[in-house]
Amino acid sequence: MPPLSPTHTPSLKASLILFNYTRDQIMKNALKEDDVAFSAQKITDIEYANDGTVLADSAQKAQSMIERVAKTASETGLAISILKTKYLSTKENTSIYISGEPIEMVEEFKYPRSSIDAKGGATSEIQGRISKAWFGFGQLRKPLWIRREIKLVKKLRI
C-alpha cells in the first residue's frame, strides 16, 4: 500500500486499508492450494501497492487460479479488470481467459523494479541495471575518481 500522508482523510485511509485487506484475503482464499516452488519457498502470488501477480507452472493451472481469483473477488463485490490484466508464459503459447474474454499475452512483464521476458530471463533488466551502475560510476568522476587528495584505498572501498 502506498504511504499515507497526513492530508489523507480518515475515511480514505480506512478504505485503502480495507481494500488491501480484502485483496489479501481474496488471493489467500482463492490460491490456498496452489504454489510454485522457488528453492525451499513456495509462492502463489506477489502483491505490490494495488497490483497483484499470480504465479503458475502451467497454463491450465494459471487458468484455474485466475478463475478462482475472479470468483472470490466477485463474492466481495470486486472484479478483475480485463484491460489491466496481462499474461506472460515462458513455456506455452496458450490463451487464458477471464469471464470468457482473453487476457492479453505479452512478451515482457514489468513489475515494480523488475522485468521478466517470455524466455524466463531478465536480460533487459540486468542490462538496464548495468547501464545505471555505469552512469552512477561516471557521475563520481569529478567528485571522486580524479581527485588526487583521496587515497586509492578509500576510492576502492566506495
GROMACS .gro file of C-alpha atoms in nm:
model
  158
    1MET     CA    1   0.000   0.000   0.000
    2PRO     CA    2   0.141   0.346  -0.082
    3PRO     CA    3   0.237   0.557   0.219
    4LEU     CA    4  -0.048   0.758   0.365
    5SER     CA    5   0.013   1.126   0.423
    6PRO     CA    6  -0.141   1.340   0.696
    7THR     CA    7  -0.358   1.505   0.428
    8HIS     CA    8  -0.545   1.180   0.361
    9THR     CA    9  -0.884   1.177   0.530
   10PRO     CA   10  -0.955   0.908   0.790
   11SER     CA   11  -1.222   0.756   0.563
   12LEU     CA   12  -0.975   0.734   0.271
   13LYS     CA   13  -0.715   0.572   0.497
   14ALA     CA   14  -0.974   0.323   0.620
   15SER     CA   15  -1.091   0.239   0.268
   16LEU     CA   16  -0.732   0.184   0.145
   17ILE     CA   17  -0.658  -0.043   0.438
   18LEU     CA   18  -0.986  -0.231   0.390
   19PHE     CA   19  -0.921  -0.269   0.015
   20ASN     CA   20  -0.574  -0.413   0.076
   21TYR     CA   21  -0.702  -0.647   0.346
   22THR     CA   22  -0.983  -0.765   0.116
   23ARG     CA   23  -0.742  -0.819  -0.174
   24ASP     CA   24  -0.507  -1.018   0.051
   25GLN     CA   25  -0.798  -1.235   0.164
   26ILE     CA   26  -0.914  -1.288  -0.196
   27MET     CA   27  -0.569  -1.409  -0.301
   28LYS     CA   28  -0.524  -1.620   0.011
   29ASN     CA   29  -0.863  -1.791  -0.020
   30ALA     CA   30  -0.853  -1.840  -0.397
   31LEU     CA   31  -0.496  -1.970  -0.412
   32LYS     CA   32  -0.457  -2.164  -0.088
   33GLU     CA   33  -0.396  -2.495  -0.268
   34ASP     CA   34  -0.162  -2.366  -0.541
   35ASP     CA   35   0.203  -2.272  -0.538
   36VAL     CA   36   0.519  -2.257  -0.745
   37ALA     CA   37   0.840  -2.380  -0.583
   38PHE     CA   38   1.138  -2.144  -0.575
   39SER     CA   39   1.418  -2.315  -0.389
   40ALA     CA   40   1.272  -2.406  -0.050
   41GLN     CA   41   0.999  -2.141  -0.076
   42LYS     CA   42   0.655  -2.188  -0.229
   43ILE     CA   43   0.483  -1.885  -0.382
   44THR     CA   44   0.136  -1.836  -0.532
   45ASP     CA   45   0.116  -1.462  -0.578
   46ILE     CA   46   0.307  -1.137  -0.546
   47GLU     CA   47   0.138  -0.814  -0.444
   48TYR     CA   48   0.265  -0.458  -0.467
   49ALA     CA   49   0.057  -0.149  -0.391
   50ASN     CA   50  -0.270  -0.221  -0.572
   51ASP     CA   51  -0.120  -0.467  -0.824
   52GLY     CA   52  -0.109  -0.843  -0.797
   53THR     CA   53   0.066  -1.124  -0.981
   54VAL     CA   54  -0.039  -1.489  -0.992
   55LEU     CA   55   0.237  -1.747  -1.045
   56ALA     CA   56   0.169  -2.088  -1.200
   57ASP     CA   57   0.378  -2.360  -1.362
   58SER     CA   58   0.130  -2.436  -1.644
   59ALA     CA   59  -0.133  -2.253  -1.848
   60GLN     CA   60  -0.403  -2.485  -1.714
   61LYS     CA   61  -0.307  -2.409  -1.356
   62ALA     CA   62  -0.292  -2.035  -1.433
   63GLN     CA   63  -0.641  -2.050  -1.587
   64SER     CA   64  -0.777  -2.231  -1.282
   65MET     CA   65  -0.612  -1.984  -1.044
   66ILE     CA   66  -0.741  -1.680  -1.237
   67GLU     CA   67  -1.094  -1.824  -1.242
   68ARG     CA   68  -1.085  -1.876  -0.865
   69VAL     CA   69  -0.944  -1.527  -0.801
   70ALA     CA   70  -1.217  -1.375  -1.023
   71LYS     CA   71  -1.488  -1.580  -0.846
   72THR     CA   72  -1.359  -1.493  -0.497
   73ALA     CA   73  -1.326  -1.125  -0.594
   74SER     CA   74  -1.684  -1.115  -0.726
   75GLU     CA   75  -1.808  -1.257  -0.395
   76THR     CA   76  -1.668  -0.943  -0.225
   77GLY     CA   77  -1.807  -0.707  -0.490
   78LEU     CA   78  -1.475  -0.659  -0.671
   79ALA     CA   79  -1.374  -0.757  -1.025
   80ILE     CA   80  -1.052  -0.817  -1.215
   81SER     CA   81  -1.001  -0.555  -1.486
   82ILE     CA   82  -0.953  -0.737  -1.818
   83LEU     CA   83  -0.793  -0.420  -1.962
   84LYS     CA   84  -0.525  -0.408  -1.691
   85THR     CA   85  -0.459  -0.782  -1.678
   86LYS     CA   86  -0.164  -0.927  -1.873
   87TYR     CA   87  -0.036  -1.281  -1.922
   88LEU     CA   88   0.322  -1.398  -1.978
   89SER     CA   89   0.419  -1.758  -2.044
   90THR     CA   90   0.772  -1.892  -2.051
   91LYS     CA   91   0.662  -2.228  -2.197
   92GLU     CA   92   0.325  -2.238  -2.370
   93ASN     CA   93   0.154  -2.011  -2.621
   94THR     CA   94  -0.195  -2.068  -2.479
   95SER     CA   95  -0.470  -1.815  -2.416
   96ILE     CA   96  -0.603  -1.751  -2.067
   97TYR     CA   97  -0.949  -1.605  -2.012
   98ILE     CA   98  -1.140  -1.406  -1.752
   99SER     CA   99  -1.517  -1.447  -1.785
  100GLY     CA  100  -1.476  -1.573  -2.142
  101GLU     CA  101  -1.256  -1.279  -2.252
  102PRO     CA  102  -0.891  -1.349  -2.344
  103ILE     CA  103  -0.619  -1.189  -2.135
  104GLU     CA  104  -0.358  -1.001  -2.339
  105MET     CA  105  -0.040  -1.207  -2.378
  106VAL     CA  106   0.284  -1.006  -2.350
  107GLU     CA  107   0.647  -1.080  -2.437
  108GLU     CA  108   0.785  -0.897  -2.135
  109PHE     CA  109   0.637  -0.843  -1.791
  110LYS     CA  110   0.734  -0.536  -1.590
  111TYR     CA  111   0.664  -0.532  -1.222
  112PRO     CA  112   0.790  -0.263  -0.983
  113ARG     CA  113   1.171  -0.266  -1.002
  114SER     CA  114   1.195  -0.586  -1.208
  115SER     CA  115   1.131  -0.730  -1.553
  116ILE     CA  116   1.092  -1.085  -1.687
  117ASP     CA  117   1.068  -1.185  -2.052
  118ALA     CA  118   0.884  -1.474  -2.218
  119LYS     CA  119   1.203  -1.684  -2.219
  120GLY     CA  120   1.213  -1.664  -1.840
  121GLY     CA  121   1.510  -1.431  -1.843
  122ALA     CA  122   1.580  -1.087  -1.714
  123THR     CA  123   1.844  -0.978  -1.969
  124SER     CA  124   1.691  -0.635  -2.038
  125GLU     CA  125   1.651  -0.580  -1.663
  126ILE     CA  126   2.014  -0.674  -1.599
  127GLN     CA  127   2.137  -0.458  -1.889
  128GLY     CA  128   1.937  -0.165  -1.754
  129ARG     CA  129   2.087  -0.206  -1.409
  130ILE     CA  130   2.439  -0.231  -1.551
  131SER     CA  131   2.381   0.088  -1.753
  132LYS     CA  132   2.256   0.270  -1.442
  133ALA     CA  133   2.558   0.149  -1.244
  134TRP     CA  134   2.798   0.274  -1.513
  135PHE     CA  135   2.617   0.606  -1.523
  136GLY     CA  136   2.646   0.637  -1.144
  137PHE     CA  137   3.012   0.538  -1.163
  138GLY     CA  138   3.068   0.809  -1.426
  139GLN     CA  139   2.893   1.070  -1.211
  140LEU     CA  140   3.167   1.016  -0.949
  141ARG     CA  141   3.447   1.104  -1.191
  142LYS     CA  142   3.499   1.467  -1.085
  143PRO     CA  143   3.399   1.445  -0.718
  144LEU     CA  144   3.595   1.124  -0.651
  145TRP     CA  145   3.799   0.942  -0.916
  146ILE     CA  146   4.019   1.228  -1.046
  147ARG     CA  147   4.080   1.385  -0.704
  148ARG     CA  148   4.438   1.312  -0.604
  149GLU     CA  149   4.389   1.402  -0.236
  150ILE     CA  150   4.160   1.099  -0.188
  151LYS     CA  151   4.362   0.781  -0.143
  152LEU     CA  152   4.308   0.488  -0.380
  153VAL     CA  153   4.219   0.257  -0.089
  154LYS     CA  154   3.928   0.485   0.004
  155LYS     CA  155   3.817   0.515  -0.360
  156LEU     CA  156   3.811   0.136  -0.395
  157ARG     CA  157   3.604   0.100  -0.077
  158ILE     CA  158   3.343   0.335  -0.225
   0.00000   0.00000   0.00000
